[in-house]
Structures are given as C-alpha cells and as structure tokens.
C-alpha cells in the first residue's frame, strides 16, 4: 500500500516538475539571470513558486540569485528548501556551504556516531521520488522471481529464486522506508532560518527570561516547541532556548 501511495506521489511530483519546466516565467527568469538582472530573476522565480509549481531546481536558481545580490539569509533559505526536495544534489549542497561561510554565526555541529552518519548518508543518497522508482523496480523483480519459484520444478531453481525474491523484497522495503522518510522531511516544518540581525535566545518564553546566547541572521535552527508568540529552538551545537516567532522564516 505504501508503495502504491508513493508511486502516486512520484507521478504528481513529476507532473509538477514538467509543468515548471515549460513555464514561460522560468525561461524569462533564466534569461534575466544570464544577463545578471538578478532582481528581475528573483521576481520571476518567486512568481512561479507562488503558483504552487515547486522543484529543487527553482529553489537552487532562486538561492543563486539571492547569493549574487549578497542576500545570504534568503540564499540559505532557498538552498535549504531545495535540499529538502533533493538532498543528494552536490551543487546545491556546495553552494549552501559557501553561503553559510558568509554569515556571522559559525556553529560546530554535535558529532554524530559513524553508523548514524552512514545511515543518514544512505537515506539522503537519493530524493524520495528516485527511491520510489527503485522500489517499483525491485518489487517488479520480486514478483518475477516469486513466479519463477512457484513455477519451477527443480529444487535448485526454487532455492535460487527464493533467495532472489526475498532479497528484492528486503530492498523494496528499505527503498519504501527511505522514500517515506524523504517525503516526510519535505513536509516537516521543524526547521527555520533566522532573519533578524541579532536575536537573543532566552531561557524561558518571556522578555524577562535570562539571556542565554545570541544568534544572527542566516543561522539555521530546529523548532522544538511553541508557546504563544514564542518558539523553543535548538542550534547545531545542541544549545537551546526561546525566541519570538517573527525572527525567523520556516524552511
């Protein structure tokens, strides 16, 4: 059932990308970018996104435009949005790293255990639609070898087809799991980019709360909790506290 649902999502995503590709505003935006008219390109790319046509290429191009005019927080925001759609794109990841060198805060992340890091790298090896394509392919092989197993008259062929069918079934389950994780990450609203020049992080959701530390525009934060006009956030090094809602934009 999950495989079927993800297949539908893939088709929908593909149609969105195709619709974006033939949109005349994108062609005009690309031409404006080539002529270094970055503000014009920003307006055109944003117009396309406002219509609900979304792809990582659009966010990548929009991030590049903002980078060119030195609006690094907006560049980071759009690179991060593009990365949610395609975490495996090396160019996007490289540009995001470069943009992060242009902001004030240089926060060292908490080191990850090697097997956790490898698992995350494996999950992000492809975007959710590619994982779904692989799952569709492997489930097809599963049924082929299952048929061979049921139809075979020899023990050797039954044994071989049994192991192949089970192997493809396991791969299919893993691919569906990775695709589901990727799709969930796209729809999660648990991360944001700071857009205020200076934000004092408080120990409690109150102006009278103790000042804990200061972060600056362009910094990525994880959203943990919410109370009235305050949101509890965590930064890459594990430090947390409360900031006001109007200081950030959700990725």
CSV table of N, CA, C and O in Angstrom, one decimal, residues 65-128:
chain,number,residue,atom,x,y,z
A,65,UNK,N,20.4,33.5,-7.2
A,65,UNK,CA,20.1,35.0,-7.4
A,65,UNK,C,20.3,35.8,-6.1
A,65,UNK,O,20.9,36.8,-6.1
A,66,UNK,N,19.8,35.3,-5.0
A,66,UNK,CA,20.0,36.0,-3.7
A,66,UNK,C,21.4,36.0,-3.3
A,66,UNK,O,21.9,37.1,-2.8
A,67,UNK,N,22.2,35.0,-3.6
A,67,UNK,CA,23.6,35.0,-3.3
A,67,UNK,C,24.3,36.1,-4.1
A,67,UNK,O,25.2,36.8,-3.6
A,68,UNK,N,23.9,36.2,-5.3
A,68,UNK,CA,24.6,37.2,-6.2
A,68,UNK,C,24.4,38.6,-5.8
A,68,UNK,O,25.2,39.5,-6.0
A,69,UNK,N,23.2,38.9,-5.1
A,69,UNK,CA,23.0,40.2,-4.6
A,69,UNK,C,23.3,40.3,-3.1
A,69,UNK,O,22.9,41.3,-2.4
A,70,UNK,N,24.1,39.3,-2.6
A,70,UNK,CA,24.6,39.3,-1.2
A,70,UNK,C,23.5,39.2,-0.1
A,70,UNK,O,23.7,39.7,1.0
A,71,UNK,N,22.3,38.7,-0.5
A,71,UNK,CA,21.3,38.5,0.5
A,71,UNK,C,21.4,37.0,1.0
A,71,UNK,O,20.7,36.1,0.5
A,72,UNK,N,22.4,36.8,1.8
A,72,UNK,CA,22.8,35.4,2.2
A,72,UNK,C,21.7,34.7,3.0
A,72,UNK,O,21.5,33.5,2.8
A,73,UNK,N,21.0,35.3,3.9
A,73,UNK,CA,19.9,34.6,4.6
A,73,UNK,C,18.8,34.0,3.6
A,73,UNK,O,18.4,32.9,3.8
A,74,UNK,N,18.4,34.8,2.6
A,74,UNK,CA,17.5,34.4,1.6
A,74,UNK,C,18.1,33.3,0.8
A,74,UNK,O,17.4,32.3,0.4
A,75,UNK,N,19.4,33.4,0.5
A,75,UNK,CA,20.1,32.4,-0.3
A,75,UNK,C,20.1,31.1,0.4
A,75,UNK,O,19.7,30.0,-0.1
A,76,UNK,N,20.4,31.1,1.7
A,76,UNK,CA,20.4,29.9,2.6
A,76,UNK,C,19.0,29.3,2.7
A,76,UNK,O,18.9,28.1,2.6
A,77,UNK,N,18.0,30.1,2.9
A,77,UNK,CA,16.6,29.7,3.0
A,77,UNK,C,16.2,28.9,1.8
A,77,UNK,O,15.7,27.8,1.9
A,78,UNK,N,16.5,29.4,0.6
A,78,UNK,CA,16.1,28.7,-0.7
A,78,UNK,C,17.0,27.5,-1.0
A,78,UNK,O,16.5,26.5,-1.5
A,79,UNK,N,18.3,27.6,-0.6
A,79,UNK,CA,19.1,26.3,-0.8
A,79,UNK,C,18.6,25.2,0.1
A,79,UNK,O,18.5,24.1,-0.3
A,80,UNK,N,18.2,25.6,1.4
A,80,UNK,CA,17.7,24.6,2.3
A,80,UNK,C,16.3,24.0,1.8
A,80,UNK,O,16.1,22.8,2.0
A,81,UNK,N,15.5,24.9,1.2
A,81,UNK,CA,14.2,24.4,0.7
A,81,UNK,C,14.5,23.4,-0.5
A,81,UNK,O,13.8,22.4,-0.7
A,82,UNK,N,15.5,23.8,-1.3
A,82,UNK,CA,15.8,22.9,-2.4
A,82,UNK,C,16.4,21.6,-1.9
A,82,UNK,O,16.1,20.5,-2.5
A,83,UNK,N,17.2,21.7,-0.9
A,83,UNK,CA,17.8,20.5,-0.3
A,83,UNK,C,16.8,19.5,0.3
A,83,UNK,O,17.0,18.3,0.2
A,84,UNK,N,15.7,20.0,0.8
A,84,UNK,CA,14.6,19.1,1.3
A,84,UNK,C,14.1,18.3,0.1
A,84,UNK,O,13.7,17.1,0.3
A,85,UNK,N,14.0,18.9,-1.1
A,85,UNK,CA,13.4,18.2,-2.2
A,85,UNK,C,14.5,17.2,-2.9
A,85,UNK,O,14.1,16.2,-3.4
A,86,UNK,N,15.7,17.6,-2.8
A,86,UNK,CA,16.8,16.8,-3.4
A,86,UNK,C,18.0,16.9,-2.5
A,86,UNK,O,19.0,17.6,-2.9
A,87,UNK,N,18.1,16.1,-1.4
A,87,UNK,CA,19.3,16.2,-0.6
A,87,UNK,C,20.6,15.6,-1.2
A,87,UNK,O,21.6,15.9,-0.6
A,88,UNK,N,20.5,15.0,-2.3
A,88,UNK,CA,21.7,14.4,-2.9
A,88,UNK,C,22.4,15.3,-3.9
A,88,UNK,O,23.4,14.9,-4.4
A,89,UNK,N,21.8,16.4,-4.2
A,89,UNK,CA,22.4,17.3,-5.2
A,89,UNK,C,23.7,18.0,-4.7
A,89,UNK,O,23.6,18.7,-3.7
A,90,UNK,N,24.8,17.7,-5.3
A,90,UNK,CA,26.1,18.1,-4.9
A,90,UNK,C,26.3,19.6,-5.1
A,90,UNK,O,26.9,20.3,-4.2
A,91,UNK,N,25.8,20.2,-6.2
A,91,UNK,CA,25.9,21.6,-6.5
A,91,UNK,C,25.2,22.4,-5.5
A,91,UNK,O,25.7,23.4,-5.0
A,92,UNK,N,24.0,22.0,-5.2
A,92,UNK,CA,23.2,22.7,-4.2
A,92,UNK,C,23.8,22.7,-2.8
A,92,UNK,O,23.9,23.7,-2.1
A,93,UNK,N,24.3,21.5,-2.4
A,93,UNK,CA,25.0,21.3,-1.1
A,93,UNK,C,26.2,22.2,-1.0
A,93,UNK,O,26.5,22.8,0.0
A,94,UNK,N,27.0,22.3,-2.1
A,94,UNK,CA,28.2,23.1,-2.2
A,94,UNK,C,27.9,24.5,-2.0
A,94,UNK,O,28.5,25.3,-1.2
A,95,UNK,N,26.9,25.0,-2.8
A,95,UNK,CA,26.5,26.4,-2.7
A,95,UNK,C,26.0,26.8,-1.3
A,95,UNK,O,26.2,27.9,-0.8
A,96,UNK,N,25.2,25.9,-0.7
A,96,UNK,CA,24.7,26.1,0.7
A,96,UNK,C,25.9,26.3,1.7
A,96,UNK,O,25.9,27.1,2.5
A,97,UNK,N,26.9,25.4,1.5
A,97,UNK,CA,28.1,25.5,2.4
A,97,UNK,C,28.8,26.8,2.2
A,97,UNK,O,29.3,27.5,3.2
A,98,UNK,N,28.9,27.3,1.0
A,98,UNK,CA,29.6,28.6,0.7
A,98,UNK,C,28.8,29.7,1.3
A,98,UNK,O,29.3,30.6,1.9
A,99,UNK,N,27.4,29.7,1.1
A,99,UNK,CA,26.6,30.7,1.7
A,99,UNK,C,26.7,30.8,3.2
A,99,UNK,O,26.7,31.9,3.8
A,100,UNK,N,26.8,29.6,3.8
A,100,UNK,CA,27.0,29.6,5.3
A,100,UNK,C,28.3,30.2,5.8
A,100,UNK,O,28.4,30.6,7.0
A,101,UNK,N,29.3,30.3,4.9
A,101,UNK,CA,30.5,31.0,5.3
A,101,UNK,C,30.4,32.5,5.3
A,101,UNK,O,31.2,33.2,5.9
A,102,UNK,N,29.3,33.0,4.8
A,102,UNK,CA,29.1,34.4,4.6
A,102,UNK,C,28.3,35.0,5.8
A,102,UNK,O,28.1,36.3,5.8
A,103,UNK,N,27.8,34.2,6.7
A,103,UNK,CA,27.0,34.7,7.8
A,103,UNK,C,27.9,34.8,9.1
A,103,UNK,O,29.0,34.3,9.1
A,104,UNK,N,27.4,35.5,10.1
A,104,UNK,CA,28.1,35.7,11.3
A,104,UNK,C,28.4,34.5,12.1
A,104,UNK,O,29.5,34.2,12.5
A,105,UNK,N,27.4,33.7,12.3
A,105,UNK,CA,27.5,32.5,13.2
A,105,UNK,C,28.2,31.3,12.5
A,105,UNK,O,27.8,30.9,11.4
A,106,UNK,N,29.2,30.8,13.1
A,106,UNK,CA,29.9,29.6,12.7
A,106,UNK,C,29.8,28.6,13.8
A,106,UNK,O,30.6,28.6,14.7
A,107,UNK,N,28.8,27.8,13.7
A,107,UNK,CA,28.4,26.9,14.8
A,107,UNK,C,28.8,25.4,14.4
A,107,UNK,O,28.5,24.9,13.4
A,108,UNK,N,29.7,24.9,15.3
A,108,UNK,CA,30.1,23.5,15.1
A,108,UNK,C,29.0,22.5,15.5
A,108,UNK,O,28.6,22.5,16.7
A,109,UNK,N,28.6,21.6,14.6
A,109,UNK,CA,27.5,20.7,15.0
A,109,UNK,C,28.0,19.6,15.9
A,109,UNK,O,29.2,19.3,16.0
A,110,UNK,N,27.1,19.0,16.6
A,110,UNK,CA,27.4,17.9,17.5
A,110,UNK,C,27.9,16.7,16.7
A,110,UNK,O,27.2,16.3,15.7
A,111,UNK,N,29.0,16.1,17.0
A,111,UNK,CA,29.5,15.0,16.2
A,111,UNK,C,28.5,13.8,16.2
A,111,UNK,O,27.9,13.5,17.3
A,112,UNK,N,28.3,13.1,15.1
A,112,UNK,CA,27.4,12.0,15.0
A,112,UNK,C,28.2,10.7,15.1
A,112,UNK,O,29.3,10.6,14.6
A,113,UNK,N,27.6,9.7,15.7
A,113,UNK,CA,28.2,8.3,15.6
A,113,UNK,C,28.3,7.9,14.2
A,113,UNK,O,27.4,8.2,13.4
A,114,UNK,N,29.3,7.1,13.9
A,114,UNK,CA,29.6,6.8,12.5
A,114,UNK,C,28.5,6.1,11.8
A,114,UNK,O,28.2,6.3,10.6
A,115,UNK,N,27.8,5.2,12.5
A,115,UNK,CA,26.7,4.4,11.9
A,115,UNK,C,25.5,5.3,11.7
A,115,UNK,O,24.8,5.1,10.7
A,116,UNK,N,25.3,6.2,12.5
A,116,UNK,CA,24.2,7.2,12.3
A,116,UNK,C,24.5,8.0,11.1
A,116,UNK,O,23.6,8.3,10.3
A,117,UNK,N,25.7,8.5,11.0
A,117,UNK,CA,26.1,9.3,9.9
A,117,UNK,C,25.9,8.5,8.6
A,117,UNK,O,25.4,9.1,7.6
A,118,UNK,N,26.4,7.3,8.6
A,118,UNK,CA,26.3,6.4,7.4
A,118,UNK,C,24.8,6.2,7.0
A,118,UNK,O,24.4,6.2,5.8
A,119,UNK,N,24.0,6.0,8.0
A,119,UNK,CA,22.5,5.8,7.7
A,119,UNK,C,21.9,7.0,7.1
A,119,UNK,O,21.1,6.9,6.2
A,120,UNK,N,22.2,8.2,7.7
A,120,UNK,CA,21.7,9.4,7.1
A,120,UNK,C,22.2,9.6,5.7
A,120,UNK,O,21.4,10.1,4.8
A,121,UNK,N,23.5,9.3,5.4
A,121,UNK,CA,24.0,9.5,4.1
A,121,UNK,C,23.3,8.5,3.1
A,121,UNK,O,23.0,8.9,2.0
A,122,UNK,N,23.0,7.3,3.6
A,122,UNK,CA,22.3,6.4,2.7
A,122,UNK,C,20.9,6.9,2.4
A,122,UNK,O,20.4,6.8,1.3
A,123,UNK,N,20.2,7.3,3.5
A,123,UNK,CA,18.8,7.9,3.3
A,123,UNK,C,18.8,9.0,2.3
A,123,UNK,O,17.9,9.1,1.5
A,124,UNK,N,19.8,9.9,2.4
A,124,UNK,CA,19.9,11.1,1.5
A,124,UNK,C,20.6,10.8,0.2
A,124,UNK,O,20.9,11.8,-0.5
A,125,UNK,N,20.9,9.6,-0.1
A,125,UNK,CA,21.6,9.2,-1.3
A,125,UNK,C,20.8,9.6,-2.5
A,125,UNK,O,21.3,10.1,-3.6
A,126,UNK,N,19.4,9.5,-2.4
A,126,UNK,CA,18.5,9.9,-3.5
A,126,UNK,C,17.4,10.7,-2.9
A,126,UNK,O,17.1,10.6,-1.7
A,127,UNK,N,16.7,11.4,-3.7
A,127,UNK,CA,15.4,12.1,-3.3
A,127,UNK,C,14.3,11.0,-3.2
A,127,UNK,O,14.5,9.9,-3.7
A,128,UNK,N,13.2,11.4,-2.6
A,128,UNK,CA,12.1,10.5,-2.4
A,128,UNK,C,11.6,9.8,-3.7
A,128,UNK,O,11.2,8.7,-3.7
